[in-house]
Tab-separated table of C-alpha atoms in Angstrom:
chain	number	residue	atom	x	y	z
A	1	UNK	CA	22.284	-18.579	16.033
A	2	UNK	CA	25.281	-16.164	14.579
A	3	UNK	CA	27.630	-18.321	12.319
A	4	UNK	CA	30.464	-17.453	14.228
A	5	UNK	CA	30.270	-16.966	18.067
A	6	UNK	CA	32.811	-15.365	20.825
A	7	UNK	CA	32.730	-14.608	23.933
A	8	UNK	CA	33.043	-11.015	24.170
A	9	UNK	CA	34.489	-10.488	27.267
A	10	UNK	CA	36.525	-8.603	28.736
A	11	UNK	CA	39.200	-11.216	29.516
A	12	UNK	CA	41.636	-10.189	31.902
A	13	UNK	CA	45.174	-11.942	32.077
A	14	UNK	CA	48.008	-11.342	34.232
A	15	UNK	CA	51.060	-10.616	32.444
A	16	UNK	CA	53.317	-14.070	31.611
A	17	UNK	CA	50.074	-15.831	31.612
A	18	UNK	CA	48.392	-18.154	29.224
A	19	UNK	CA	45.499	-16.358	27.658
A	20	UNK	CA	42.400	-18.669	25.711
A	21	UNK	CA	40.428	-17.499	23.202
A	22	UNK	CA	37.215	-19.756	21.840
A	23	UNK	CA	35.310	-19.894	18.885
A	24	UNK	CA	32.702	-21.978	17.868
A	25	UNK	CA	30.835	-21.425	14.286
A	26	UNK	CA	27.547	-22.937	13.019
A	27	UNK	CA	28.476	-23.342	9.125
A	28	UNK	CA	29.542	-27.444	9.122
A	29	UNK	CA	31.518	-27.348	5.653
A	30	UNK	CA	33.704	-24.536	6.362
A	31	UNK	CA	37.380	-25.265	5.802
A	32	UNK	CA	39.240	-22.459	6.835
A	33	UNK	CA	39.874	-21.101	10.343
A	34	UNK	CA	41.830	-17.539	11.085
A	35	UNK	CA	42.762	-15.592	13.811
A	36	UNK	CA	42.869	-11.807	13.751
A	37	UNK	CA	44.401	-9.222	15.944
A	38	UNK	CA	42.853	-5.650	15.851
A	39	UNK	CA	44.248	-2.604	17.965
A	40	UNK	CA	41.707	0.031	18.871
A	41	UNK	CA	41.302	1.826	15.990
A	42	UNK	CA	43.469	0.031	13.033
A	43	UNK	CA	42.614	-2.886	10.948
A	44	UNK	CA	43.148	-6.248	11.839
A	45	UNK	CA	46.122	-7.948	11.673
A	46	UNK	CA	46.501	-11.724	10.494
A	47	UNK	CA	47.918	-14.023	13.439
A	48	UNK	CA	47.150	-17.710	12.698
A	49	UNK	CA	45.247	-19.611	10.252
A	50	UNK	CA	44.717	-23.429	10.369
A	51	UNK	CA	42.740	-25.618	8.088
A	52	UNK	CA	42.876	-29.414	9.739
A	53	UNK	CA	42.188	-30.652	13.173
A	54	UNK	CA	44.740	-30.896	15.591
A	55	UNK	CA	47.193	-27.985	16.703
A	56	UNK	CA	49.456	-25.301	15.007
A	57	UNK	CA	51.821	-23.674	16.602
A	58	UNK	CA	53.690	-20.263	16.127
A	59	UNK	CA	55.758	-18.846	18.936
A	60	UNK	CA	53.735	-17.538	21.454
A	61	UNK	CA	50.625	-18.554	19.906
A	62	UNK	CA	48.719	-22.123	19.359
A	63	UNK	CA	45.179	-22.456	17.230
A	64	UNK	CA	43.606	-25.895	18.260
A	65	UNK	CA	40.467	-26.995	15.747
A	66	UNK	CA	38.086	-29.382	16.128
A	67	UNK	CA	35.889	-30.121	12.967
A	68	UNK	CA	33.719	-32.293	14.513
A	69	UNK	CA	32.658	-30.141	17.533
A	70	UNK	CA	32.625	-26.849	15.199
A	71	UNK	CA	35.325	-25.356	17.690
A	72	UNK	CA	38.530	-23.332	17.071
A	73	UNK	CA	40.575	-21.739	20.276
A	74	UNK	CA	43.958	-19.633	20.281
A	75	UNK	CA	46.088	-19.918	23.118
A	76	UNK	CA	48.482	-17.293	23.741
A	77	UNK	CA	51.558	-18.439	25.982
A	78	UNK	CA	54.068	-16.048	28.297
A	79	UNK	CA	51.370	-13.013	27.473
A	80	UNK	CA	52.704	-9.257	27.184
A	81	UNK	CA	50.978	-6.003	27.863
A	82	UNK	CA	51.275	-5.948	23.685
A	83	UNK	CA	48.847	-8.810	23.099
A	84	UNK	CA	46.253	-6.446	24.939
A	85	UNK	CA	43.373	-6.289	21.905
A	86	UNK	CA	40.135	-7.519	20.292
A	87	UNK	CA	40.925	-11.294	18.836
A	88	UNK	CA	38.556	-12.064	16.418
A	89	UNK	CA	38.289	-15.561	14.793
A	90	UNK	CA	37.100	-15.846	11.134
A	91	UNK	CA	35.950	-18.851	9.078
A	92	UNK	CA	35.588	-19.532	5.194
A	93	UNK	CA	33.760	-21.788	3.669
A	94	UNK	CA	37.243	-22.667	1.092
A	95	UNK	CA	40.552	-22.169	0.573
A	96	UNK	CA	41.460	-19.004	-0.653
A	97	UNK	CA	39.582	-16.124	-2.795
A	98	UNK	CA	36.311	-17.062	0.160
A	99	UNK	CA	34.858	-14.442	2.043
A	100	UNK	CA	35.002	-14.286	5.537
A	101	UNK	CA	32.744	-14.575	8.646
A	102	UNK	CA	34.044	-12.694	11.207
A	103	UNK	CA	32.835	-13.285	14.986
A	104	UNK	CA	32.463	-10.429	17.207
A	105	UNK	CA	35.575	-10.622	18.935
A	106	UNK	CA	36.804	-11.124	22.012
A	107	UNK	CA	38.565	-8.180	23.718
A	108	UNK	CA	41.396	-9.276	25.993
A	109	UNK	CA	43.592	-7.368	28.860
A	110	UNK	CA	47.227	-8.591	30.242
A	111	UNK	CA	47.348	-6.803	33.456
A	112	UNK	CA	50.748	-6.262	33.649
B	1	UNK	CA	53.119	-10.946	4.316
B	2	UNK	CA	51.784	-9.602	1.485
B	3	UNK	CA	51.337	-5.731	1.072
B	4	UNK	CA	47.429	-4.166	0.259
B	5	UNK	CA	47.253	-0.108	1.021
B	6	UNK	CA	44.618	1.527	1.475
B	7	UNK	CA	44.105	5.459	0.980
B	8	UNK	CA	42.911	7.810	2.470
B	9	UNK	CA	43.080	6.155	6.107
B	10	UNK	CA	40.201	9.067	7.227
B	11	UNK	CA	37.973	11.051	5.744
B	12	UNK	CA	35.702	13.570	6.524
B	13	UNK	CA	32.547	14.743	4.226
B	14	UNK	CA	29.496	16.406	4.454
B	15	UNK	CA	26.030	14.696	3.804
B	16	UNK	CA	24.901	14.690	0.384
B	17	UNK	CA	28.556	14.177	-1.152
B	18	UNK	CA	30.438	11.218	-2.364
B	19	UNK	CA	33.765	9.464	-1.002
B	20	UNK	CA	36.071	7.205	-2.714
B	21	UNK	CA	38.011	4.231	-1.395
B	22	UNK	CA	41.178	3.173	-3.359
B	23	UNK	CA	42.544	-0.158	-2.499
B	24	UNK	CA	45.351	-0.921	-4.220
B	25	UNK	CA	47.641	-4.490	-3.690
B	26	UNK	CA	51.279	-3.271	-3.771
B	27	UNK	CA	53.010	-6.818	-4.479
B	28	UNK	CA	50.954	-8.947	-5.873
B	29	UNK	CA	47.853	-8.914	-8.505
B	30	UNK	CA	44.646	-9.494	-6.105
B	31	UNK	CA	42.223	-11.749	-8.482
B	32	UNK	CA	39.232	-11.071	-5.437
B	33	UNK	CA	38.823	-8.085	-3.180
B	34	UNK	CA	36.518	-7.806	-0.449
B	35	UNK	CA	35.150	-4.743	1.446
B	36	UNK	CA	33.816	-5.166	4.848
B	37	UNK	CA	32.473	-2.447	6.875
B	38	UNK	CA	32.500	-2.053	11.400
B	39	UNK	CA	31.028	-0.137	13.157
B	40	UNK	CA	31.770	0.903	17.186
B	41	UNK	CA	32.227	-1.941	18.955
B	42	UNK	CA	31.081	-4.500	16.450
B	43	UNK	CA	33.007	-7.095	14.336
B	44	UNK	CA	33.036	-6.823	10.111
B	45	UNK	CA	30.643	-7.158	8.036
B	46	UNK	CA	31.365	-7.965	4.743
B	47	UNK	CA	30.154	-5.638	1.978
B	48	UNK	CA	30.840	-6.817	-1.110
B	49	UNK	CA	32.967	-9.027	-3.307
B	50	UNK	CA	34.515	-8.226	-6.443
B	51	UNK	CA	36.176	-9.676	-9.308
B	52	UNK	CA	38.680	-8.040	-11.402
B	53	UNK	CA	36.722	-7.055	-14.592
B	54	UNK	CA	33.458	-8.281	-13.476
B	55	UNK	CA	30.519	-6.960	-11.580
B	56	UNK	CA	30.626	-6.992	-7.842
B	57	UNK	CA	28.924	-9.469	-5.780
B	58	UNK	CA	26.940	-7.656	-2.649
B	59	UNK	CA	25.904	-8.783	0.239
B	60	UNK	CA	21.986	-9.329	1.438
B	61	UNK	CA	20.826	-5.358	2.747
B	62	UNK	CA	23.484	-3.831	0.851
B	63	UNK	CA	22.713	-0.904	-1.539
B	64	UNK	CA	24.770	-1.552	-4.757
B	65	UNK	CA	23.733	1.981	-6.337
B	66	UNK	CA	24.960	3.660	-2.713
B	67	UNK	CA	28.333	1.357	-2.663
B	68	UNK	CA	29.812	1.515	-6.154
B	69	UNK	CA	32.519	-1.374	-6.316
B	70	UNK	CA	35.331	-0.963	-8.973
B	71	UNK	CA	37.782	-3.278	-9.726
B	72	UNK	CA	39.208	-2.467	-12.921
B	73	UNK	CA	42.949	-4.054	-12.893
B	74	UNK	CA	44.307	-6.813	-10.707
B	75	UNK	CA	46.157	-4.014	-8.050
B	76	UNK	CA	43.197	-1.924	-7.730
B	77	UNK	CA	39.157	-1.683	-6.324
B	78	UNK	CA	37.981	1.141	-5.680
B	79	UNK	CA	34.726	1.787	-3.699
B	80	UNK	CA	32.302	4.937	-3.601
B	81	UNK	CA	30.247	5.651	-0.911
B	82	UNK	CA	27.457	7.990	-2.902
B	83	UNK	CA	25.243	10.742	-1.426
B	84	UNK	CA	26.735	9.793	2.183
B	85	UNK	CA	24.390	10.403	5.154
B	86	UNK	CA	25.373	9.981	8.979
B	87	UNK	CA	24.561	6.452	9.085
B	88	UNK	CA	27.382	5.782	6.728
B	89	UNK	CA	29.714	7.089	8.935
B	90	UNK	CA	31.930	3.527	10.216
B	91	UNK	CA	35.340	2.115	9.703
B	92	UNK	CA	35.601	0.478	5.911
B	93	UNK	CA	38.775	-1.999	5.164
B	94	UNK	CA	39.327	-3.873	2.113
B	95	UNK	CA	41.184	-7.144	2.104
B	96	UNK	CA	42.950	-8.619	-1.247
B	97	UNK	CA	44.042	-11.646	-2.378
B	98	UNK	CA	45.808	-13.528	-4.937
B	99	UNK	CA	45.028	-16.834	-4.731
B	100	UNK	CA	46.748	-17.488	-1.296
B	101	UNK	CA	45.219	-19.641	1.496
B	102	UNK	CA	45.266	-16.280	3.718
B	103	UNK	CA	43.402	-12.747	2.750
B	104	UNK	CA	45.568	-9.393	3.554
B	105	UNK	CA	43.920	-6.405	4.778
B	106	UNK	CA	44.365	-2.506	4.195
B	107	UNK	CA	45.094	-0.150	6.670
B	108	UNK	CA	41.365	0.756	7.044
B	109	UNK	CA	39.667	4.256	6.029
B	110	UNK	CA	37.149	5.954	8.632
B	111	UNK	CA	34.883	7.727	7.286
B	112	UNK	CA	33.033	10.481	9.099
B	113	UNK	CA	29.683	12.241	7.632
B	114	UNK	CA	28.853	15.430	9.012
């Protein structure tokens, strides 16, 4: 079983859709949950992190986690041509100063 | 966000030769850097950990005589891909971090050995 697991699509969205990204990881103490962006090509690019259960919210974007069922999703609302890249969700074990397990990604397409 | 550069962005050598990585934190001092590695089509893998003024920390499978991990001030690591072979070839990006809840990453460097 990988410690963190994606689908790796390709997930195709029409443009001004919602888009949902899963992520469920194996490793029951970890305590840190991050979503990454990376363009073809260029390194990836921070776009939420949560730490409790429940929702966060930024803009466009919303990371749900669930502790108890090992689960972490990213919804992205009203999505562009722009959020067309590989999502990758990435869990430490701590706060801070932890490495991190990076799934495989998931590579998603807005259709425009 | 916070700043971490990461230089050269490419590179191209030929087998047998060495390559260095600098990875430098431009606004703040970056206790912990990591190095992970991808290759085509395949998430990061983290290389190694290291410590300002203390030995890295490597990851099961690998080489710590091939990777050579600096990390001699708080705004720099520098790593050293020795006697590079084709395999080696991949995308290599450094991340940095000061004690914040989140990690920042460089630009990336791919290297190429021909």
């Amino acid at each position: 079983q990988k410690e963190v697991e994606q689908n790796s699509g390709p997930l195709s969205v029409p443009e001004g859709a919602i888009a949902s990204l899963n992520c469920t990881y194996s490793d029951r103490v970890s305590q840190s949950f991050f979503w990454y962006r990376q363009y073809s090509g260029k390194s990836p690019e921070l776009i939420m992190s949560i730490y409790s259960n429940g929702d966060k919210e930024d803009g466009r974007f919303t990371a749900q986690l669930n502790k108890a069922s090992q689960y972490v999703s990213l919804l992205i609302r009203d999505s562009q041509p722009s959020d067309s890249a590989t999502y990758l969700c990435a869990v430490s074990r701590r706060f801070g100063n932890e490495k991190l397990t990076f799934g495989t990604g998931t590579r998603l397409t807005i259709i425009p | 966000g916070a700043v971490v550069s990461q230089h050269p962005s490419w590179v191209i050598c030929k087998s047998g030769t060495s390559v260095k990585i600098e990875c430098r934190s431009l606004d703040f001092q970056a206790t912990t850097m990591f190095w992970y590695r991808q290759f085509p089509k395949q998430s990061l893998m983290l290389m190694a950990t290291s410590n300002e003024g203390s030995k890295a920390t490597y990851e099961q499978g690998v080489e710590k005589d091939k990777f050579l991990i600096n990390h001699a001030s708080l705004t720099l690591s520098t790593l050293t891909v020795t006697s590079a072979h084709p395999e080696d070839s991949s995308f290599y990006i450094c991340s940095a971090n000061g004690g914040q809840t989140e990690a920042f990453f460089g630009q990336g460097t791919r290297l190429t050995v021909v």
